[in-house]
Amino acid sequence: QVQLQESGPGLVKPSETLSLTCTVSGGSISSYYWSWIRQPAGKGLEWIGRIYTSGNTNYNPSLKSRATMSVDTSKNQFSLKLSSVTAADTAVYYCARAYSGSLSWFDPWGQGTLVTVSS
Amino acid sequence: DIVMTQSPDSLAVSLGERATINCKSSQSVLYSSNNKNYLAWYQQKPGQPPKLLIYWASTRESGVPDRFSASGSGTDFTLTISSLQAEDVAVYYCQQYYSPLCTFGQGTKLEIK
């Protein structure tokens, strides 16, 4: 079955750019919408954005245009960049697949990766 | 944004008893064109990603025990665990996918009494 795995630095300095990659295995990345979702410690889930394999993107306006997603179908990967990070961006970051279309529940999810913003 | 509000924030139920979690959306998530409610439920255990339980407000995901059921329409939804088991201790989230800006409830922490 399809599995997702997040990767990237676990520590990012304030004002710098957070960069994460999600690798999809067990299936093709094509023809699906892929999202990033984050969860600060002890808090709820916040959707960051989605990308289709054509490269079309949607982002949560709460991130004030700091998020950029990209996709590399040849590597079965998609990525997130979040610029000008602050301590408030410290969270576990999950990648997930929208099951069907852009308006969909998420399944499966990656295991998540903790990103800490600190100098 | 569609705001999802869950109640209660936390809940303690005895083993074998019924647990009920509510989720209310700030606007309807019922699509009139297909009569489907764009609402999902997830279970999250410590150190794990959320696990899909329910989609279309009441359709149980394959492999989810039948003690989990869900109902509701429009703006008011309920997740019910008919007979609480120890392994059901978790945080439960609802999510609307009616809007391109999908949003989650704040979570309900379910514990054993």
Short mmCIF file of C-alpha atoms in Angstrom, two decimals:
data_model
loop_
_atom_site.label_atom_id
_atom_site.label_comp_id
_atom_site.label_asym_id
_atom_site.label_seq_id
_atom_site.Cartn_x
_atom_site.Cartn_y
_atom_site.Cartn_z
CA GLN A 1 0.00 0.00 0.00
CA VAL A 2 1.00 3.64 -0.39
CA GLN A 3 3.37 4.92 2.29
CA LEU A 4 4.63 8.44 2.91
CA GLN A 5 7.85 9.49 4.61
CA GLU A 6 8.81 13.02 5.58
CA SER A 7 12.43 14.12 5.64
CA GLY A 8 14.32 17.31 6.34
CA PRO A 9 16.22 19.23 9.01
CA GLY A 10 14.85 18.94 12.51
CA LEU A 11 16.22 22.31 13.56
CA VAL A 12 15.82 25.60 11.72
CA LYS A 13 16.96 29.03 12.84
CA PRO A 14 14.47 31.89 13.19
CA SER A 15 13.99 33.93 9.99
CA GLU A 16 15.34 31.09 7.85
CA THR A 17 13.46 28.75 5.52
CA LEU A 18 12.11 25.38 6.59
CA SER A 19 12.43 22.73 3.86
CA LEU A 20 10.78 19.33 3.96
CA THR A 21 10.32 16.53 1.45
CA CYS A 22 7.74 13.78 1.38
CA THR A 23 8.63 10.58 -0.44
CA VAL A 24 5.78 8.44 -1.69
CA SER A 25 6.36 4.70 -1.98
CA GLY A 26 4.15 1.77 -2.94
CA GLY A 27 2.28 3.75 -5.55
CA SER A 28 2.47 6.61 -8.01
CA ILE A 29 2.36 10.22 -6.97
CA SER A 30 0.49 11.04 -10.18
CA SER A 31 -3.15 12.07 -10.33
CA TYR A 32 -3.54 12.83 -6.63
CA TYR A 33 -3.58 15.90 -4.42
CA TRP A 34 -0.91 15.93 -1.73
CA SER A 35 -0.98 18.04 1.41
CA TRP A 36 1.15 19.21 4.29
CA ILE A 37 -0.44 19.43 7.73
CA ARG A 38 1.25 20.49 10.95
CA GLN A 39 0.64 20.02 14.65
CA PRO A 40 2.36 22.02 17.40
CA ALA A 41 3.08 19.99 20.52
CA GLY A 42 -0.09 19.28 22.45
CA LYS A 43 -2.23 21.18 19.97
CA GLY A 44 -4.51 20.54 17.03
CA LEU A 45 -4.02 20.05 13.31
CA GLU A 46 -3.48 22.87 10.82
CA TRP A 47 -3.66 22.32 7.08
CA ILE A 48 -0.80 24.12 5.32
CA GLY A 49 -1.51 23.52 1.66
CA ARG A 50 -1.99 21.08 -1.21
CA ILE A 51 -0.36 20.39 -4.55
CA TYR A 52 -1.60 18.42 -7.52
CA THR A 53 0.82 16.48 -9.64
CA SER A 54 0.37 19.10 -12.37
CA GLY A 55 1.91 21.60 -9.95
CA ASN A 56 -1.31 23.46 -9.08
CA THR A 57 -1.25 24.60 -5.47
CA ASN A 58 -3.52 25.97 -2.75
CA TYR A 59 -2.29 27.35 0.56
CA ASN A 60 -3.76 28.27 3.89
CA PRO A 61 -4.00 32.10 3.92
CA SER A 62 -3.04 32.05 7.61
CA LEU A 63 0.54 31.42 6.52
CA LYS A 64 0.62 34.79 4.78
CA SER A 65 2.25 33.57 1.57
CA ARG A 66 5.24 32.04 3.37
CA ALA A 67 4.53 28.50 2.10
CA THR A 68 5.63 27.12 -1.26
CA MET A 69 5.06 23.55 -2.41
CA SER A 70 6.56 21.72 -5.35
CA VAL A 71 6.37 18.24 -6.84
CA ASP A 72 8.90 15.99 -8.55
CA THR A 73 7.01 13.18 -10.22
CA SER A 74 10.23 11.52 -11.44
CA LYS A 75 11.27 10.99 -7.81
CA ASN A 76 7.75 10.41 -6.46
CA GLN A 77 8.30 13.30 -4.07
CA PHE A 78 6.72 16.58 -3.11
CA SER A 79 8.17 19.32 -0.97
CA LEU A 80 7.35 22.20 1.32
CA LYS A 81 9.28 25.39 1.90
CA LEU A 82 8.18 27.74 4.66
CA SER A 83 10.03 31.04 4.78
CA SER A 84 10.76 33.49 7.59
CA VAL A 85 10.07 30.94 10.29
CA THR A 86 9.54 31.82 13.94
CA ALA A 87 9.12 29.77 17.09
CA ALA A 88 5.42 29.57 16.26
CA ASP A 89 6.31 27.31 13.32
CA THR A 90 7.73 24.66 15.65
CA ALA A 91 5.56 21.59 15.08
CA VAL A 92 5.33 18.06 13.82
CA TYR A 93 4.87 18.29 10.07
CA TYR A 94 2.87 15.58 8.31
CA CYS A 95 2.49 14.89 4.64
CA ALA A 96 -0.72 13.24 3.54
CA ARG A 97 -2.64 12.23 0.44
CA ALA A 98 -6.09 13.49 -0.32
CA TYR A 99 -7.94 10.26 -0.95
CA SER A 100 -10.07 11.50 -3.81
CA GLY A 101 -9.90 14.88 -5.48
CA SER A 102 -9.04 18.19 -3.89
CA LEU A 103 -12.05 18.13 -1.53
CA SER A 104 -11.26 14.99 0.39
CA TRP A 105 -10.25 13.36 3.61
CA PHE A 106 -6.61 12.47 4.14
CA ASP A 107 -5.35 8.93 3.90
CA PRO A 108 -2.63 7.83 4.21
CA TRP A 109 -0.43 10.06 6.37
CA GLY A 110 3.29 10.04 6.92
CA GLN A 111 4.64 9.39 10.40
CA GLY A 112 5.49 13.06 10.82
CA THR A 113 8.71 14.92 11.41
CA LEU A 114 9.40 17.34 14.24
CA VAL A 115 10.77 20.69 13.19
CA THR A 116 12.03 23.00 15.91
CA VAL A 117 12.68 26.67 15.22
CA SER A 118 15.41 27.89 17.53
CA SER A 119 18.71 29.72 17.39
CA ASP B 1 -12.97 29.74 7.02
CA ILE B 2 -15.29 27.03 8.26
CA VAL B 3 -14.70 26.71 11.99
CA MET B 4 -15.07 23.25 13.47
CA THR B 5 -15.90 23.09 17.16
CA GLN B 6 -15.78 19.83 19.06
CA SER B 7 -17.34 19.06 22.40
CA PRO B 8 -16.35 18.15 24.96
CA ASP B 9 -12.64 18.96 24.97
CA SER B 10 -12.04 15.87 27.08
CA LEU B 11 -14.10 12.90 28.09
CA ALA B 12 -13.63 10.06 30.58
CA VAL B 13 -15.70 6.93 30.03
CA SER B 14 -15.67 3.55 31.75
CA LEU B 15 -14.59 0.49 29.82
CA GLY B 16 -17.51 -1.04 28.00
CA GLU B 17 -19.55 2.15 28.17
CA ARG B 18 -20.59 4.45 25.33
CA ALA B 19 -18.53 7.47 24.35
CA THR B 20 -20.01 10.30 22.32
CA ILE B 21 -18.09 13.16 20.72
CA ASN B 22 -19.74 16.08 18.98
CA CYS B 23 -18.54 18.27 16.14
CA LYS B 24 -20.24 21.43 14.94
CA SER B 25 -19.33 23.37 11.81
CA SER B 26 -19.84 27.13 11.45
CA GLN B 27 -21.60 26.53 8.14
CA SER B 28 -23.17 23.55 6.47
CA VAL B 29 -20.81 20.99 4.95
CA LEU B 30 -23.62 19.27 3.06
CA TYR B 31 -23.20 19.52 -0.69
CA SER B 32 -26.69 19.74 -2.19
CA SER B 33 -25.55 18.46 -5.60
CA ASN B 34 -24.67 15.00 -4.26
CA ASN B 35 -26.32 15.06 -0.82
CA LYS B 36 -23.02 14.19 0.86
CA ASN B 37 -21.62 15.68 4.06
CA TYR B 38 -17.97 16.55 3.61
CA LEU B 39 -16.91 15.50 7.09
CA ALA B 40 -14.29 13.02 8.34
CA TRP B 41 -13.25 11.70 11.73
CA TYR B 42 -9.75 10.72 12.80
CA GLN B 43 -8.21 8.99 15.81
CA GLN B 44 -4.75 10.03 16.98
CA LYS B 45 -2.73 8.13 19.54
CA PRO B 46 0.42 9.60 21.14
CA GLY B 47 3.39 9.70 18.81
CA GLN B 48 1.31 8.59 15.82
CA PRO B 49 -0.25 10.37 12.87
CA PRO B 50 -4.02 10.68 12.73
CA LYS B 51 -5.81 7.55 11.53
CA LEU B 52 -8.89 7.86 9.35
CA LEU B 53 -11.98 6.39 10.95
CA ILE B 54 -14.96 7.84 9.09
CA TYR B 55 -15.57 9.78 5.87
CA TRP B 56 -18.70 11.21 4.25
CA ALA B 57 -19.80 11.77 7.86
CA SER B 58 -20.90 8.18 8.41
CA THR B 59 -18.93 5.77 6.20
CA ARG B 60 -16.58 3.63 8.25
CA GLU B 61 -13.11 3.14 6.80
CA SER B 62 -12.17 -0.44 6.02
CA GLY B 63 -10.74 -2.20 9.05
CA VAL B 64 -12.24 0.18 11.61
CA PRO B 65 -14.12 -1.77 14.31
CA ASP B 66 -17.89 -1.56 14.07
CA ARG B 67 -18.11 -0.17 17.59
CA PHE B 68 -17.21 3.14 15.90
CA SER B 69 -20.14 4.85 14.23
CA ALA B 70 -20.90 8.39 13.18
CA SER B 71 -23.91 10.40 12.16
CA GLY B 72 -25.13 13.89 11.50
CA SER B 73 -25.79 16.25 8.64
CA GLY B 74 -25.40 19.89 7.77
CA THR B 75 -23.63 21.45 10.73
CA ASP B 76 -23.97 18.91 13.55
CA PHE B 77 -22.13 15.61 13.71
CA THR B 78 -21.48 12.88 16.25
CA LEU B 79 -18.90 10.12 16.63
CA THR B 80 -19.96 7.28 18.89
CA ILE B 81 -17.94 4.44 20.35
CA SER B 82 -20.54 1.93 21.47
CA SER B 83 -18.43 -0.01 23.98
CA LEU B 84 -15.17 1.65 24.94
CA GLN B 85 -12.06 -0.49 24.78
CA ALA B 86 -8.68 0.35 26.33
CA GLU B 87 -7.15 0.80 22.88
CA ASP B 88 -9.63 3.56 22.06
CA VAL B 89 -7.84 6.00 24.36
CA ALA B 90 -6.79 8.74 21.96
CA VAL B 91 -7.56 12.22 20.72
CA TYR B 92 -10.34 12.39 18.13
CA TYR B 93 -10.60 15.06 15.44
CA CYS B 94 -13.27 15.99 12.96
CA GLN B 95 -12.32 17.58 9.63
CA GLN B 96 -14.40 19.33 7.02
CA TYR B 97 -13.38 19.05 3.40
CA TYR B 98 -16.32 21.01 1.97
CA SER B 99 -14.12 24.06 1.56
CA PRO B 100 -10.78 24.08 -0.32
CA LEU B 101 -9.44 25.47 2.97
CA CYS B 102 -10.00 22.33 4.98
CA THR B 103 -10.15 22.71 8.73
CA PHE B 104 -10.06 20.47 11.77
CA GLY B 105 -11.78 20.57 15.11
CA GLN B 106 -9.63 21.27 18.14
CA GLY B 107 -9.73 17.63 19.22
CA THR B 108 -11.42 15.67 21.99
CA LYS B 109 -9.25 13.69 24.38
CA LEU B 110 -10.86 10.39 25.36
CA GLU B 111 -9.69 8.66 28.51
CA ILE B 112 -10.73 5.74 30.66
CA LYS B 113 -12.66 6.55 33.83
#
